[in-house]
């Protein structure tokens, strides 16, 4: 059965691939003169997608110089166009001749880096295009920092230019000394007119004309689906579609699904693939199966935007499950106003599998100081539809130029969390910029080679894997439109219960999860009664509790208010978890920040931590299959952290007490207090202190203070041996060579004596030799001394699934090996589509007792 699914997925992938190829091919033949310019480059070059970028030199007029970036951030999707730049110290223009009647996509690529020893933080500039102001006083470096990303792409859709002459002008800002402008890449791509009119939300019958404006793309989401990169977008328009889950509000995030194979996507005459590709229409998010729950909540997304602009919100729909009118009918709200009552997709399209989009416009006013755009769906109960449910396949948000032809907003304010991190490192790594530069270089080389090794591994398998793998890597590094312009710190803006003090939580994170009052928490935990304590760690205690009138069981983590470290970890946990939703990550329900308390509320996990089922407890031992499934679940969670998000997120504290189990034994990774986003970390070298737990620490990280996702892989290797051997990662009572499980297990494995140390409960019929061999080899590779030699979390996941196959079908190794080739696709679909059942259970207990000493600071002596 499992094998059938795999085969289906292979077929499905092949079909998608072939469709994509055809689309791209035919599109290229009819699109007229696109300009794809690698700025500052003297010759033509090819990017990692195989796309050709031309030199910009023949189009530029005015003074400019060219430069190479001094280092390559590992998160750059490709060297081209980011590693070369054109620098302007005075106003200069690109002059391009374009077709006079055609709307154009204009994409500007910026990689803020050191160019010719210019200080990236002193670059502020304006960009205009034929009378429209696209950017004003723009700082690429502040923007990148606030969005925690290495590079920025700004996309605009320019109204047709009657003269046929497009002038793109870069002007250094006069209000800053020594300012300069720069750009790394420019794309000008003719596009079909995709804009018509939109209904103004909240004003009956007021229609806004989209065609007479230049627009900027703010968000473009493949709702319920995965990242679709430029290479896979339809019709050669090279757009990027991101996963919508980071923008979902609250704990209720509905269910995701994709078209069954008997449903084909059939574009009607008024919607072409240039509107959105099949990948977007063939996946969706709905509210879930329970009509009661659905009628009590709104499926809601929240976006940060600039105020004083009109936004076009484009909803992409395609019914994939139902066939009749009045089966699924819902209201669409934009910023608390009804944009569309009683939307019925089948009512509009007449048929299953037929794409459709609807535009609504809304002006975002500056009144409240809170520049957010909310989109919400709710079943139209009054229509008595057959199912109380809603549906969305894709969502785009475009900003329209204002009456003065301006599109520029202010530079975002970096979140407090990031500023703190900056300050912390500024102290440690201040000296000369040169010293900082050379240190960065070292880090970067490591990262780049790591990426290359990953590609080699993938290429070895088969073509399907190669394509999918590449895609997943893209989604790791180039993905997610940023959480746009997040987070000025929030002052009690939402409710009166929040007693006045400034919050540590960014407004976006705050918007994404629920606020609890202290009295609710006290009531739910019997005033923090000791009888409710289910765990204790360095941060404080974890209580079990009840909320919502006793109807919901939760785990409540109360930080020790005295610990300064607590503040940072509290922030990190909220910032991370509020934006990450995954079946194998513990879910944060909300938080309470009142009277100096910092309290986090999670799903309750009925079966506690993985460790308590392995040793030192009187619980019945887990079967081998259960253990394997738990490891697979945890590996999925970590794989999602490493590749599913915009940035590689490094957990930094992977251990058996941070893997929790719900009532169905589903594994959930917990405790994000130490997590860091990868590239940002490397760029600003935040890692002046080694953190983590003894026994699980990557020796390379320890030696070189260089944090990569491979550090998590190492820790996970220890977890695998812990699961197999049922003993702690460190046990000081054993003879010296046996104290560290990682070292001891490796030693036994190399001697071929692993069977001597495996959990006696597993001996006998439980593990067959093939399965054990695969599992042990995987764990061994995770513990490789050098990060580069360790597999990626994705590879670990393959291998564990393979081991599970070997357990179920011993002797079918060869069949399974072939099937394994499709696992990259399976994984991708699984990890991104799996958010279905919102689980109710979790006890985030961490750092429990015994030998896993969490040590807080290991100051880098060399860094000073
Ligand atoms: C928005 O417009 C109002 C009224 O013109 C003005 O007072 C306010 O400062 C503007 N806000 C921003 C962020 O530009
Ligand atoms: C859904 O959103 C609308 C518009 O903001 C609001 O009026 C309604 O109360 C919300 N419903 C629920 C159940 O939250
Ligand atoms: C955008 O600019 C054009 C040209 O200046 C103008 O006609 C149009 O009304 C502007 N759009 C909006 C929404 O103000």
Short mmCIF file of N, CA, C and O in Angstrom, two decimals, residues 706-769:
data_model
loop_
_atom_site.label_atom_id
_atom_site.label_comp_id
_atom_site.label_asym_id
_atom_site.label_seq_id
_atom_site.Cartn_x
_atom_site.Cartn_y
_atom_site.Cartn_z
N UNK A 706 30.95 27.22 14.92
CA UNK A 706 30.31 27.44 13.64
C UNK A 706 29.04 26.62 13.61
O UNK A 706 29.08 25.40 13.62
N UNK A 707 27.94 27.33 13.60
CA UNK A 707 26.67 26.65 13.72
C UNK A 707 26.06 26.42 12.35
O UNK A 707 25.88 27.35 11.58
N UNK A 708 25.75 25.18 12.04
CA UNK A 708 24.99 24.90 10.82
C UNK A 708 23.90 23.91 11.19
O UNK A 708 23.88 23.40 12.31
N UNK A 709 23.03 23.61 10.23
CA UNK A 709 21.97 22.66 10.53
C UNK A 709 22.55 21.27 10.81
O UNK A 709 21.91 20.44 11.41
N UNK A 710 23.81 21.05 10.39
CA UNK A 710 24.42 19.75 10.64
C UNK A 710 24.67 19.53 12.14
O UNK A 710 24.92 18.40 12.56
N UNK A 711 24.65 20.61 12.91
CA UNK A 711 24.76 20.43 14.36
C UNK A 711 23.53 19.70 14.89
O UNK A 711 23.62 18.86 15.78
N UNK A 712 22.37 20.05 14.35
CA UNK A 712 21.15 19.34 14.74
C UNK A 712 21.23 17.87 14.31
O UNK A 712 20.76 16.98 15.00
N UNK A 713 21.83 17.65 13.13
CA UNK A 713 21.93 16.27 12.63
C UNK A 713 22.78 15.45 13.60
O UNK A 713 22.45 14.31 13.93
N UNK A 714 23.86 16.05 14.08
CA UNK A 714 24.70 15.34 15.05
C UNK A 714 23.88 14.96 16.29
O UNK A 714 23.84 13.81 16.71
N UNK A 715 23.21 15.96 16.86
CA UNK A 715 22.41 15.70 18.08
C UNK A 715 21.36 14.62 17.81
O UNK A 715 21.10 13.77 18.66
N UNK A 716 20.80 14.66 16.62
CA UNK A 716 19.77 13.68 16.29
C UNK A 716 20.39 12.27 16.21
O UNK A 716 19.75 11.29 16.57
N UNK A 717 21.64 12.19 15.76
CA UNK A 717 22.34 10.91 15.74
C UNK A 717 22.44 10.33 17.15
O UNK A 717 22.26 9.12 17.36
N UNK A 718 22.72 11.20 18.11
CA UNK A 718 22.78 10.74 19.50
C UNK A 718 21.40 10.24 19.93
O UNK A 718 21.26 9.18 20.56
N UNK A 719 20.36 10.99 19.54
CA UNK A 719 19.00 10.57 19.87
C UNK A 719 18.73 9.16 19.30
O UNK A 719 18.16 8.30 19.98
N UNK A 720 19.17 8.92 18.07
CA UNK A 720 18.92 7.62 17.45
C UNK A 720 19.58 6.50 18.26
O UNK A 720 18.97 5.46 18.51
N UNK A 721 20.81 6.72 18.69
CA UNK A 721 21.47 5.69 19.49
C UNK A 721 20.80 5.54 20.87
O UNK A 721 20.73 4.45 21.43
N UNK A 722 20.30 6.66 21.37
CA UNK A 722 19.62 6.61 22.67
C UNK A 722 18.37 5.74 22.57
O UNK A 722 18.05 4.97 23.48
N UNK A 723 17.69 5.90 21.45
CA UNK A 723 16.48 5.12 21.21
C UNK A 723 16.81 3.64 21.05
O UNK A 723 16.10 2.76 21.52
N UNK A 724 17.93 3.37 20.42
CA UNK A 724 18.33 2.00 20.17
C UNK A 724 18.88 1.34 21.43
O UNK A 724 18.62 0.16 21.70
N UNK A 725 19.64 2.09 22.21
CA UNK A 725 20.35 1.49 23.34
C UNK A 725 19.65 1.74 24.67
O UNK A 725 20.03 1.14 25.69
N UNK A 726 18.67 2.63 24.68
CA UNK A 726 17.95 2.95 25.91
C UNK A 726 18.88 3.28 27.07
O UNK A 726 18.81 2.68 28.14
N UNK A 727 19.77 4.21 26.82
CA UNK A 727 20.60 4.71 27.92
C UNK A 727 20.83 6.20 27.68
O UNK A 727 20.69 6.69 26.54
N UNK A 728 21.18 6.96 28.72
CA UNK A 728 21.34 8.41 28.55
C UNK A 728 22.52 8.76 27.65
O UNK A 728 23.47 7.97 27.52
N UNK A 729 22.46 9.94 27.07
CA UNK A 729 23.53 10.42 26.20
C UNK A 729 24.84 10.53 26.98
O UNK A 729 25.91 10.32 26.43
N UNK A 730 24.74 10.88 28.23
CA UNK A 730 25.91 10.91 29.09
C UNK A 730 25.59 10.12 30.34
O UNK A 730 24.52 10.30 30.92
N UNK A 731 26.47 9.26 30.74
CA UNK A 731 26.28 8.55 32.00
C UNK A 731 27.61 8.46 32.71
O UNK A 731 28.45 7.61 32.41
N UNK A 732 27.80 9.38 33.65
CA UNK A 732 29.10 9.54 34.29
C UNK A 732 29.48 8.36 35.18
O UNK A 732 30.62 8.23 35.59
N UNK A 733 28.52 7.49 35.47
CA UNK A 733 28.83 6.37 36.36
C UNK A 733 29.48 5.21 35.61
O UNK A 733 29.97 4.27 36.21
N UNK A 734 29.51 5.29 34.30
CA UNK A 734 30.09 4.20 33.52
C UNK A 734 31.61 4.39 33.36
O UNK A 734 32.12 5.49 33.59
N UNK A 735 32.31 3.31 32.96
CA UNK A 735 33.75 3.48 32.66
C UNK A 735 33.95 4.59 31.63
O UNK A 735 33.07 4.83 30.80
N UNK A 736 35.11 5.19 31.68
CA UNK A 736 35.37 6.41 30.93
C UNK A 736 34.99 6.31 29.44
O UNK A 736 34.33 7.21 28.90
N UNK A 737 35.38 5.23 28.78
CA UNK A 737 35.13 5.15 27.34
C UNK A 737 33.64 5.01 27.03
O UNK A 737 33.22 5.18 25.89
N UNK A 738 32.83 4.71 28.05
CA UNK A 738 31.41 4.51 27.81
C UNK A 738 30.55 5.71 28.23
O UNK A 738 29.34 5.71 28.00
N UNK A 739 31.17 6.71 28.84
CA UNK A 739 30.39 7.83 29.40
C UNK A 739 29.53 8.50 28.32
O UNK A 739 28.32 8.68 28.48
N UNK A 740 30.15 8.80 27.19
CA UNK A 740 29.41 9.46 26.13
C UNK A 740 28.81 8.41 25.19
O UNK A 740 29.54 7.63 24.58
N UNK A 741 27.52 8.40 25.09
CA UNK A 741 26.85 7.42 24.24
C UNK A 741 27.30 7.56 22.78
O UNK A 741 27.53 6.58 22.09
N UNK A 742 27.44 8.82 22.34
CA UNK A 742 27.83 9.06 20.95
C UNK A 742 29.14 8.35 20.64
O UNK A 742 29.26 7.61 19.67
N UNK A 743 30.14 8.58 21.49
CA UNK A 743 31.46 7.98 21.26
C UNK A 743 31.42 6.46 21.38
O UNK A 743 32.00 5.73 20.59
N UNK A 744 30.73 6.00 22.41
CA UNK A 744 30.70 4.57 22.71
C UNK A 744 29.96 3.79 21.61
O UNK A 744 30.44 2.76 21.14
N UNK A 745 28.86 4.32 21.17
CA UNK A 745 28.08 3.63 20.15
C UNK A 745 28.87 3.58 18.83
O UNK A 745 28.89 2.57 18.15
N UNK A 746 29.55 4.69 18.52
CA UNK A 746 30.37 4.71 17.30
C UNK A 746 31.46 3.65 17.37
O UNK A 746 31.71 2.92 16.42
N UNK A 747 32.08 3.59 18.54
CA UNK A 747 33.14 2.62 18.76
C UNK A 747 32.61 1.20 18.55
O UNK A 747 33.20 0.40 17.82
N UNK A 748 31.47 0.90 19.17
CA UNK A 748 30.88 -0.45 19.04
C UNK A 748 30.48 -0.73 17.59
O UNK A 748 30.69 -1.82 17.07
N UNK A 749 29.89 0.26 16.96
CA UNK A 749 29.45 0.11 15.58
C UNK A 749 30.66 -0.21 14.68
O UNK A 749 30.61 -1.10 13.85
N UNK A 750 31.74 0.51 14.88
CA UNK A 750 32.93 0.28 14.04
C UNK A 750 33.52 -1.09 14.27
O UNK A 750 34.10 -1.69 13.37
N UNK A 751 33.39 -1.60 15.49
CA UNK A 751 33.92 -2.93 15.82
C UNK A 751 32.93 -4.03 15.42
O UNK A 751 33.17 -5.20 15.66
N UNK A 752 31.75 -3.62 14.93
CA UNK A 752 30.72 -4.61 14.61
C UNK A 752 30.11 -5.23 15.85
O UNK A 752 29.62 -6.37 15.81
N UNK A 753 30.10 -4.48 16.94
CA UNK A 753 29.63 -5.05 18.20
C UNK A 753 28.42 -4.28 18.74
O UNK A 753 28.16 -4.30 19.95
N UNK A 754 27.72 -3.64 17.84
CA UNK A 754 26.61 -2.82 18.30
C UNK A 754 25.56 -3.64 19.05
O UNK A 754 24.95 -3.18 20.01
N UNK A 755 25.37 -4.90 18.58
CA UNK A 755 24.35 -5.74 19.21
C UNK A 755 24.57 -5.89 20.71
O UNK A 755 23.65 -6.18 21.45
N UNK A 756 25.81 -5.69 21.14
CA UNK A 756 26.09 -5.85 22.57
C UNK A 756 25.48 -4.74 23.41
O UNK A 756 25.30 -4.90 24.61
N UNK A 757 25.23 -3.61 22.79
CA UNK A 757 24.74 -2.50 23.63
C UNK A 757 23.29 -2.11 23.32
O UNK A 757 22.78 -1.15 23.88
N UNK A 758 22.62 -2.81 22.44
CA UNK A 758 21.24 -2.40 22.18
C UNK A 758 20.33 -2.81 23.34
O UNK A 758 20.64 -3.71 24.12
N UNK A 759 19.25 -2.08 23.44
CA UNK A 759 18.27 -2.29 24.51
C UNK A 759 17.85 -3.77 24.55
O UNK A 759 17.35 -4.29 23.55
N UNK A 760 18.04 -4.44 25.69
CA UNK A 760 17.67 -5.86 25.78
C UNK A 760 16.22 -6.11 25.38
O UNK A 760 15.89 -7.17 24.84
N UNK A 761 15.34 -5.12 25.62
CA UNK A 761 13.94 -5.30 25.24
C UNK A 761 13.75 -5.49 23.75
O UNK A 761 12.72 -5.96 23.29
N UNK A 762 14.75 -5.06 22.97
CA UNK A 762 14.59 -5.11 21.52
C UNK A 762 15.17 -6.39 20.93
O UNK A 762 15.01 -6.67 19.76
N UNK A 763 15.88 -7.11 21.75
CA UNK A 763 16.56 -8.29 21.20
C UNK A 763 15.54 -9.35 20.79
O UNK A 763 14.39 -9.30 21.18
N UNK A 764 16.01 -10.27 19.99
CA UNK A 764 15.10 -11.31 19.54
C UNK A 764 14.44 -10.90 18.25
O UNK A 764 15.07 -10.30 17.39
N UNK A 765 13.17 -11.18 18.16
CA UNK A 765 12.47 -11.03 16.88
C UNK A 765 12.19 -9.58 16.50
O UNK A 765 11.89 -9.29 15.35
N UNK A 766 12.28 -8.68 17.47
CA UNK A 766 11.79 -7.31 17.20
C UNK A 766 12.44 -6.59 16.02
O UNK A 766 11.76 -6.04 15.17
N UNK A 767 13.77 -6.58 16.01
CA UNK A 767 14.44 -5.89 14.91
C UNK A 767 15.02 -6.93 13.98
O UNK A 767 15.76 -7.80 14.44
N UNK A 768 14.73 -6.85 12.71
CA UNK A 768 15.43 -7.75 11.81
C UNK A 768 16.77 -7.11 11.45
O UNK A 768 16.94 -5.90 11.52
N UNK A 769 17.75 -7.92 11.08
CA UNK A 769 19.11 -7.42 10.90
C UNK A 769 19.21 -6.32 9.84
O UNK A 769 19.94 -5.36 10.02
#
